[in-house]
Amino acid sequence: DVAKNAADLILTDDNFATIVDAVKEGRGIYANIKKVIGFLLGTNIGEVITVFAAMLLWHKSPLMSMQLLWINLVTDSFPAIALGMEPAEKDIMNRKPNDSKKSIFADGLWEKIFVEGFMIGILTLFAFSLGNKLYGLQVGRTMAFISLSMLELVHSFNVRSEESLFKAGLFKNKYLIGAFLIGTILQVGVVIIPKIAD
């Protein structure tokens, strides 16, 4: 009992291989937390850039409050949950241990979040400006709404791994595929079904 109270780790099955499994699970959970944080902050920065820049440039909001709420509840939530269930990458045990003194944003995560958020914002602004110029404010808002939501859904695949999407395995996370399909169907439905679109 004294040894158990003093120990940092207690094996309940007398098998040292359990330590390896526990470390792998812990590293996978930590990596998934970073992915979810990176995804959510990146998409939110994209939304802030879109609204802020459009108000400065055109004095018009590119998105209505209901559209922003929809994006945050539907387009962001499902992929974020799915990213939390991402299987551990194959080489996760070959990586160096994480420094407990380092921030979760260390090793370039902040820069990556800002670059990706900036790209999402710029592409959404382009869609809004094109729609607003050619067809008017309502179409511009619809184009910004569709662009931002679809960019965020696609971006969820981008944060899965540091490696190429095809090398990491496109269909490895079935929950993310499901979240993408559900998000796309809901997004298309909310735009093309007249009673919902109004």
Tab-separated table of N, CA and C in Angstrom, residues 6-131:
chain	number	residue	atom	x	y	z
A	6	ALA	N	3.076	5.842	-3.191
A	6	ALA	CA	4.260	6.597	-3.609
A	6	ALA	C	4.508	6.521	-5.112
A	7	ALA	N	3.882	5.568	-5.782
A	7	ALA	CA	4.171	5.331	-7.200
A	7	ALA	C	3.452	6.316	-8.114
A	8	ASP	N	4.099	6.589	-9.252
A	8	ASP	CA	3.472	7.400	-10.304
A	8	ASP	C	2.614	6.533	-11.217
A	9	LEU	N	2.942	5.261	-11.307
A	9	LEU	CA	2.249	4.344	-12.201
A	9	LEU	C	2.098	3.003	-11.502
A	10	ILE	N	0.899	2.429	-11.551
A	10	ILE	CA	0.637	1.134	-10.903
A	10	ILE	C	0.166	0.159	-11.968
A	11	LEU	N	0.861	-0.982	-12.087
A	11	LEU	CA	0.445	-2.036	-13.001
A	11	LEU	C	-0.518	-2.965	-12.278
A	12	THR	N	-1.661	-3.188	-12.863
A	12	THR	CA	-2.664	-4.055	-12.217
A	12	THR	C	-2.652	-5.472	-12.753
A	13	ASP	N	-1.899	-5.693	-13.850
A	13	ASP	CA	-1.910	-7.038	-14.441
A	13	ASP	C	-0.532	-7.691	-14.514
A	14	ASP	N	0.478	-7.097	-13.857
A	14	ASP	CA	1.843	-7.655	-13.819
A	14	ASP	C	2.425	-7.871	-15.210
A	15	ASN	N	2.067	-7.008	-16.165
A	15	ASN	CA	2.554	-7.134	-17.538
A	15	ASN	C	3.141	-5.793	-17.961
A	16	PHE	N	4.468	-5.758	-18.186
A	16	PHE	CA	5.129	-4.501	-18.521
A	16	PHE	C	4.746	-3.993	-19.915
A	17	ALA	N	4.206	-4.851	-20.766
A	17	ALA	CA	3.738	-4.413	-22.086
A	17	ALA	C	2.570	-3.433	-21.950
A	18	THR	N	1.893	-3.479	-20.815
A	18	THR	CA	0.785	-2.550	-20.552
A	18	THR	C	1.284	-1.108	-20.549
A	19	ILE	N	2.531	-0.916	-20.087
A	19	ILE	CA	3.100	0.435	-20.053
A	19	ILE	C	3.201	0.997	-21.467
A	20	VAL	N	3.656	0.158	-22.407
A	20	VAL	CA	3.784	0.584	-23.803
A	20	VAL	C	2.414	0.970	-24.364
A	21	ASP	N	1.409	0.139	-24.094
A	21	ASP	CA	0.048	0.434	-24.565
A	21	ASP	C	-0.486	1.723	-23.958
A	22	ALA	N	-0.194	1.918	-22.666
A	22	ALA	CA	-0.670	3.123	-21.978
A	22	ALA	C	0.002	4.378	-22.539
A	23	VAL	N	1.300	4.289	-22.814
A	23	VAL	CA	2.029	5.435	-23.385
A	23	VAL	C	1.492	5.750	-24.783
A	24	LYS	N	1.264	4.709	-25.568
A	24	LYS	CA	0.726	4.906	-26.924
A	24	LYS	C	-0.649	5.570	-26.869
A	25	GLU	N	-1.497	5.094	-25.961
A	25	GLU	CA	-2.839	5.678	-25.806
A	25	GLU	C	-2.746	7.138	-25.373
A	26	GLY	N	-1.854	7.413	-24.429
A	26	GLY	CA	-1.675	8.786	-23.953
A	26	GLY	C	-1.181	9.721	-25.041
A	27	ARG	N	-0.230	9.241	-25.834
A	27	ARG	CA	0.280	10.062	-26.946
A	27	ARG	C	-0.809	10.310	-27.993
A	28	GLY	N	-1.610	9.289	-28.243
A	28	GLY	CA	-2.710	9.444	-29.199
A	28	GLY	C	-3.730	10.469	-28.728
A	29	ILE	N	-4.070	10.422	-27.447
A	29	ILE	CA	-5.029	11.380	-26.877
A	29	ILE	C	-4.471	12.799	-26.946
A	30	TYR	N	-3.199	12.955	-26.591
A	30	TYR	CA	-2.559	14.280	-26.637
A	30	TYR	C	-2.549	14.831	-28.062
A	31	ALA	N	-2.205	13.966	-29.030
A	31	ALA	CA	-2.187	14.386	-30.438
A	31	ALA	C	-3.583	14.793	-30.903
A	32	ASN	N	-4.602	14.062	-30.472
A	32	ASN	CA	-5.976	14.387	-30.861
A	32	ASN	C	-6.449	15.705	-30.255
A	33	ILE	N	-6.035	15.965	-29.021
A	33	ILE	CA	-6.379	17.247	-28.388
A	33	ILE	C	-5.776	18.403	-29.195
A	34	LYS	N	-4.527	18.236	-29.626
A	34	LYS	CA	-3.880	19.267	-30.446
A	34	LYS	C	-4.611	19.461	-31.772
A	35	LYS	N	-5.062	18.363	-32.372
A	35	LYS	CA	-5.781	18.446	-33.644
A	35	LYS	C	-7.100	19.201	-33.478
A	36	VAL	N	-7.832	18.875	-32.425
A	36	VAL	CA	-9.131	19.529	-32.190
A	36	VAL	C	-8.936	21.020	-31.917
A	37	ILE	N	-7.954	21.346	-31.076
A	37	ILE	CA	-7.683	22.755	-30.772
A	37	ILE	C	-7.262	23.502	-32.032
A	38	GLY	N	-6.363	22.893	-32.806
A	38	GLY	CA	-5.909	23.514	-34.053
A	38	GLY	C	-7.040	23.735	-35.034
A	39	PHE	N	-7.922	22.745	-35.140
A	39	PHE	CA	-9.059	22.857	-36.054
A	39	PHE	C	-10.013	23.960	-35.619
A	40	LEU	N	-10.424	23.933	-34.354
A	40	LEU	CA	-11.413	24.909	-33.876
A	40	LEU	C	-10.883	26.334	-33.890
A	41	LEU	N	-9.645	26.533	-33.456
A	41	LEU	CA	-9.082	27.886	-33.464
A	41	LEU	C	-8.846	28.382	-34.886
A	42	GLY	N	-8.375	27.493	-35.761
A	42	GLY	CA	-8.156	27.879	-37.156
A	42	GLY	C	-9.440	28.315	-37.845
A	43	THR	N	-10.501	27.538	-37.642
A	43	THR	CA	-11.780	27.888	-38.274
A	43	THR	C	-12.367	29.169	-37.678
A	44	ASN	N	-12.211	29.347	-36.373
A	44	ASN	CA	-12.740	30.566	-35.747
A	44	ASN	C	-11.968	31.806	-36.189
A	45	ILE	N	-10.666	31.660	-36.382
A	45	ILE	CA	-9.879	32.784	-36.905
A	45	ILE	C	-10.339	33.120	-38.318
A	46	GLY	N	-10.626	32.100	-39.111
A	46	GLY	CA	-11.160	32.321	-40.464
A	46	GLY	C	-12.472	33.084	-40.436
A	47	GLU	N	-13.339	32.748	-39.489
A	47	GLU	CA	-14.623	33.438	-39.366
A	47	GLU	C	-14.427	34.897	-38.946
A	48	VAL	N	-13.528	35.131	-37.998
A	48	VAL	CA	-13.263	36.499	-37.528
A	48	VAL	C	-12.692	37.343	-38.655
A	49	ILE	N	-11.730	36.797	-39.394
A	49	ILE	CA	-11.134	37.533	-40.513
A	49	ILE	C	-12.198	37.862	-41.557
A	50	THR	N	-13.061	36.895	-41.852
A	50	THR	CA	-14.119	37.106	-42.854
A	50	THR	C	-15.015	38.273	-42.469
A	51	VAL	N	-15.546	38.241	-41.264
A	51	VAL	CA	-16.493	39.276	-40.828
A	51	VAL	C	-15.795	40.624	-40.665
A	52	PHE	N	-14.641	40.627	-40.007
A	52	PHE	CA	-13.934	41.878	-39.722
A	52	PHE	C	-13.474	42.571	-41.001
A	53	ALA	N	-12.858	41.810	-41.913
A	53	ALA	CA	-12.348	42.395	-43.153
A	53	ALA	C	-13.490	42.890	-44.039
A	54	ALA	N	-14.592	42.132	-44.099
A	54	ALA	CA	-15.732	42.555	-44.924
A	54	ALA	C	-16.349	43.843	-44.390
A	55	MET	N	-16.423	43.964	-43.084
A	55	MET	CA	-16.977	45.196	-42.499
A	55	MET	C	-16.072	46.389	-42.796
A	56	LEU	N	-14.757	46.170	-42.791
A	56	LEU	CA	-13.821	47.253	-43.102
A	56	LEU	C	-13.872	47.641	-44.577
A	57	LEU	N	-13.931	46.621	-45.446
A	57	LEU	CA	-13.853	46.870	-46.886
A	57	LEU	C	-15.168	47.345	-47.495
A	58	TRP	N	-16.277	46.712	-47.109
A	58	TRP	CA	-17.556	46.994	-47.767
A	58	TRP	C	-18.625	47.537	-46.814
A	59	HIS	N	-18.326	47.608	-45.526
A	59	HIS	CA	-19.290	48.054	-44.513
A	59	HIS	C	-20.553	47.203	-44.528
A	60	LYS	N	-20.387	45.931	-44.886
A	60	LYS	CA	-21.494	44.973	-44.910
A	60	LYS	C	-21.034	43.686	-44.229
A	61	SER	N	-21.946	43.075	-43.484
A	61	SER	CA	-21.607	41.793	-42.872
A	61	SER	C	-21.780	40.681	-43.903
A	62	PRO	N	-20.754	39.847	-44.109
A	62	PRO	CA	-20.865	38.774	-45.105
A	62	PRO	C	-21.706	37.604	-44.632
A	63	LEU	N	-21.972	37.554	-43.347
A	63	LEU	CA	-22.753	36.446	-42.772
A	63	LEU	C	-23.742	36.981	-41.750
A	64	MET	N	-24.936	36.431	-41.763
A	64	MET	CA	-25.915	36.786	-40.740
A	64	MET	C	-25.611	35.988	-39.471
A	65	SER	N	-26.160	36.442	-38.362
A	65	SER	CA	-25.870	35.785	-37.084
A	65	SER	C	-26.320	34.321	-37.078
A	66	MET	N	-27.437	34.018	-37.721
A	66	MET	CA	-27.928	32.628	-37.794
A	66	MET	C	-26.982	31.753	-38.608
A	67	GLN	N	-26.389	32.334	-39.641
A	67	GLN	CA	-25.439	31.584	-40.450
A	67	GLN	C	-24.180	31.254	-39.652
A	68	LEU	N	-23.681	32.235	-38.903
A	68	LEU	CA	-22.505	31.999	-38.056
A	68	LEU	C	-22.799	30.952	-36.988
A	69	LEU	N	-23.981	31.030	-36.416
A	69	LEU	CA	-24.378	30.050	-35.405
A	69	LEU	C	-24.454	28.653	-36.010
A	70	TRP	N	-25.016	28.551	-37.207
A	70	TRP	CA	-25.111	27.259	-37.907
A	70	TRP	C	-23.716	26.673	-38.158
A	71	ILE	N	-22.808	27.531	-38.630
A	71	ILE	CA	-21.449	27.068	-38.922
A	71	ILE	C	-20.764	26.569	-37.650
A	72	ASN	N	-20.926	27.301	-36.566
A	72	ASN	CA	-20.272	26.899	-35.318
A	72	ASN	C	-20.883	25.639	-34.706
A	73	LEU	N	-22.187	25.476	-34.854
A	73	LEU	CA	-22.847	24.310	-34.251
A	73	LEU	C	-22.774	23.062	-35.113
A	74	VAL	N	-22.853	23.216	-36.423
A	74	VAL	CA	-22.930	22.055	-37.320
A	74	VAL	C	-21.591	21.775	-37.996
A	75	THR	N	-21.084	22.770	-38.712
A	75	THR	CA	-19.877	22.549	-39.503
A	75	THR	C	-18.647	22.334	-38.636
A	76	ASP	N	-18.569	23.004	-37.492
A	76	ASP	CA	-17.411	22.845	-36.609
A	76	ASP	C	-17.536	21.654	-35.664
A	77	SER	N	-18.723	21.440	-35.121
A	77	SER	CA	-18.886	20.467	-34.035
A	77	SER	C	-18.649	19.022	-34.460
A	78	PHE	N	-19.284	18.578	-35.538
A	78	PHE	CA	-19.166	17.182	-35.950
A	78	PHE	C	-17.724	16.792	-36.288
A	79	PRO	N	-16.996	17.596	-37.105
A	79	PRO	CA	-15.601	17.240	-37.384
A	79	PRO	C	-14.711	17.285	-36.139
A	80	ALA	N	-14.974	18.236	-35.234
A	80	ALA	CA	-14.159	18.325	-34.017
A	80	ALA	C	-14.322	17.069	-33.163
A	81	ILE	N	-15.546	16.593	-33.030
A	81	ILE	CA	-15.796	15.353	-32.277
A	81	ILE	C	-15.107	14.174	-32.961
A	82	ALA	N	-15.209	14.132	-34.300
A	82	ALA	CA	-14.587	13.040	-35.062
A	82	ALA	C	-13.066	13.070	-34.948
A	83	LEU	N	-12.478	14.259	-34.934
A	83	LEU	CA	-11.021	14.373	-34.783
A	83	LEU	C	-10.561	13.873	-33.417
A	84	GLY	N	-11.419	14.018	-32.413
A	84	GLY	CA	-11.104	13.502	-31.087
A	84	GLY	C	-11.054	11.993	-31.040
A	85	MET	N	-11.631	11.327	-32.043
A	85	MET	CA	-11.637	9.859	-32.106
A	85	MET	C	-10.681	9.331	-33.179
A	86	GLU	N	-9.770	10.178	-33.622
A	86	GLU	CA	-8.778	9.787	-34.624
A	86	GLU	C	-7.859	8.690	-34.069
A	87	PRO	N	-7.665	7.594	-34.806
A	87	PRO	CA	-6.736	6.548	-34.337
A	87	PRO	C	-5.312	7.087	-34.268
A	88	ALA	N	-4.521	6.542	-33.350
A	88	ALA	CA	-3.124	6.971	-33.206
A	88	ALA	C	-2.354	6.667	-34.489
A	89	GLU	N	-1.485	7.587	-34.886
A	89	GLU	CA	-0.689	7.392	-36.101
A	89	GLU	C	0.329	6.274	-35.892
A	90	LYS	N	0.731	5.633	-36.982
A	90	LYS	CA	1.600	4.453	-36.903
A	90	LYS	C	2.947	4.748	-36.250
A	91	ASP	N	3.497	5.919	-36.511
A	91	ASP	CA	4.840	6.241	-36.011
A	91	ASP	C	4.827	6.973	-34.675
A	92	ILE	N	3.706	6.952	-33.990
A	92	ILE	CA	3.585	7.779	-32.775
A	92	ILE	C	4.557	7.357	-31.667
A	93	MET	N	4.906	6.063	-31.628
A	93	MET	CA	5.842	5.584	-30.596
A	93	MET	C	7.300	5.831	-30.976
A	94	ASN	N	7.552	6.212	-32.221
A	94	ASN	CA	8.919	6.517	-32.656
A	94	ASN	C	9.282	7.979	-32.416
A	95	ARG	N	8.304	8.781	-32.045
A	95	ARG	CA	8.551	10.198	-31.801
A	95	ARG	C	9.162	10.414	-30.427
A	96	LYS	N	9.838	11.567	-30.299
A	96	LYS	CA	10.415	11.919	-28.995
A	96	LYS	C	9.298	12.203	-27.995
A	97	PRO	N	9.530	11.937	-26.722
A	97	PRO	CA	8.505	12.253	-25.710
A	97	PRO	C	8.198	13.747	-25.683
A	98	ASN	N	6.964	14.082	-25.370
A	98	ASN	CA	6.570	15.489	-25.260
A	98	ASN	C	7.168	16.101	-24.010
A	99	ASP	N	7.713	17.290	-24.152
A	99	ASP	CA	8.262	18.014	-23.009
A	99	ASP	C	7.103	18.583	-22.194
A	100	SER	N	7.004	18.164	-20.945
A	100	SER	CA	5.879	18.603	-20.100
A	100	SER	C	5.909	20.102	-19.823
A	101	LYS	N	7.080	20.733	-20.005
A	101	LYS	CA	7.196	22.170	-19.752
A	101	LYS	C	6.765	22.998	-20.967
A	102	LYS	N	6.659	22.344	-22.114
A	102	LYS	CA	6.289	23.054	-23.331
A	102	LYS	C	4.785	23.269	-23.400
A	103	SER	N	4.388	24.381	-24.008
A	103	SER	CA	2.971	24.659	-24.241
A	103	SER	C	2.444	23.723	-25.315
A	104	ILE	N	1.151	23.494	-25.289
A	104	ILE	CA	0.528	22.669	-26.328
A	104	ILE	C	0.634	23.359	-27.695
A	105	PHE	N	0.859	24.675	-27.691
A	105	PHE	CA	0.985	25.440	-28.934
A	105	PHE	C	2.426	25.541	-29.423
A	106	ALA	N	3.356	24.855	-28.741
A	106	ALA	CA	4.762	24.895	-29.139
A	106	ALA	C	4.965	24.166	-30.459
A	107	ASP	N	6.157	24.316	-31.003
A	107	ASP	CA	6.554	23.640	-32.249
A	107	ASP	C	5.718	24.068	-33.455
A	108	GLY	N	5.343	25.342	-33.490
A	108	GLY	CA	4.725	25.902	-34.685
A	108	GLY	C	3.216	25.763	-34.808
A	109	LEU	N	2.520	25.322	-33.744
A	109	LEU	CA	1.069	25.158	-33.864
A	109	LEU	C	0.369	26.493	-34.047
A	110	TRP	N	0.808	27.535	-33.317
A	110	TRP	CA	0.185	28.855	-33.461
A	110	TRP	C	0.297	29.355	-34.893
A	111	GLU	N	1.512	29.231	-35.470
A	111	GLU	CA	1.716	29.707	-36.844
A	111	GLU	C	0.814	28.958	-37.823
A	112	LYS	N	0.725	27.650	-37.635
A	112	LYS	CA	-0.115	26.824	-38.505
A	112	LYS	C	-1.588	27.243	-38.399
A	113	ILE	N	-2.054	27.482	-37.176
A	113	ILE	CA	-3.442	27.894	-36.946
A	113	ILE	C	-3.728	29.218	-37.665
A	114	PHE	N	-2.820	30.193	-37.532
A	114	PHE	CA	-3.048	31.506	-38.143
A	114	PHE	C	-3.002	31.445	-39.669
A	115	VAL	N	-2.065	30.685	-40.215
A	115	VAL	CA	-1.968	30.568	-41.681
A	115	VAL	C	-3.230	29.918	-42.245
A	116	GLU	N	-3.671	28.823	-41.622
A	116	GLU	CA	-4.858	28.114	-42.108
A	116	GLU	C	-6.121	28.961	-41.929
A	117	GLY	N	-6.238	29.640	-40.783
A	117	GLY	CA	-7.377	30.531	-40.560
A	117	GLY	C	-7.406	31.676	-41.550
A	118	PHE	N	-6.224	32.219	-41.849
A	118	PHE	CA	-6.114	33.316	-42.817
A	118	PHE	C	-6.565	32.850	-44.201
A	119	MET	N	-6.146	31.658	-44.604
A	119	MET	CA	-6.531	31.127	-45.924
A	119	MET	C	-8.045	30.925	-46.013
A	120	ILE	N	-8.642	30.378	-44.947
A	120	ILE	CA	-10.097	30.180	-44.915
A	120	ILE	C	-10.813	31.527	-45.043
A	121	GLY	N	-10.333	32.523	-44.295
A	121	GLY	CA	-10.938	33.854	-44.337
A	121	GLY	C	-10.826	34.511	-45.693
A	122	ILE	N	-9.648	34.436	-46.318
A	122	ILE	CA	-9.428	35.078	-47.621
A	122	ILE	C	-10.296	34.446	-48.703
A	123	LEU	N	-10.362	33.115	-48.723
A	123	LEU	CA	-11.178	32.434	-49.733
A	123	LEU	C	-12.672	32.736	-49.557
A	124	THR	N	-13.116	32.835	-48.297
A	124	THR	CA	-14.519	33.182	-48.040
A	124	THR	C	-14.809	34.618	-48.463
A	125	LEU	N	-13.871	35.527	-48.187
A	125	LEU	CA	-14.032	36.923	-48.612
A	125	LEU	C	-14.107	37.036	-50.129
A	126	PHE	N	-13.301	36.238	-50.819
A	126	PHE	CA	-13.337	36.247	-52.283
A	126	PHE	C	-14.714	35.823	-52.788
A	127	ALA	N	-15.250	34.760	-52.194
A	127	ALA	CA	-16.575	34.276	-52.592
A	127	ALA	C	-17.640	35.344	-52.323
A	128	PHE	N	-17.563	35.992	-51.166
A	128	PHE	CA	-18.534	37.035	-50.819
A	128	PHE	C	-18.441	38.220	-51.775
A	129	SER	N	-17.217	38.684	-52.053
A	129	SER	CA	-17.041	39.851	-52.917
A	129	SER	C	-17.529	39.567	-54.330
A	130	LEU	N	-17.279	38.352	-54.812
A	130	LEU	CA	-17.728	37.968	-56.148
A	130	LEU	C	-19.257	37.926	-56.229
A	131	GLY	N	-19.881	37.260	-55.261
A	131	GLY	CA	-21.342	37.173	-55.241
A	131	GLY	C	-22.000	38.516	-55.038
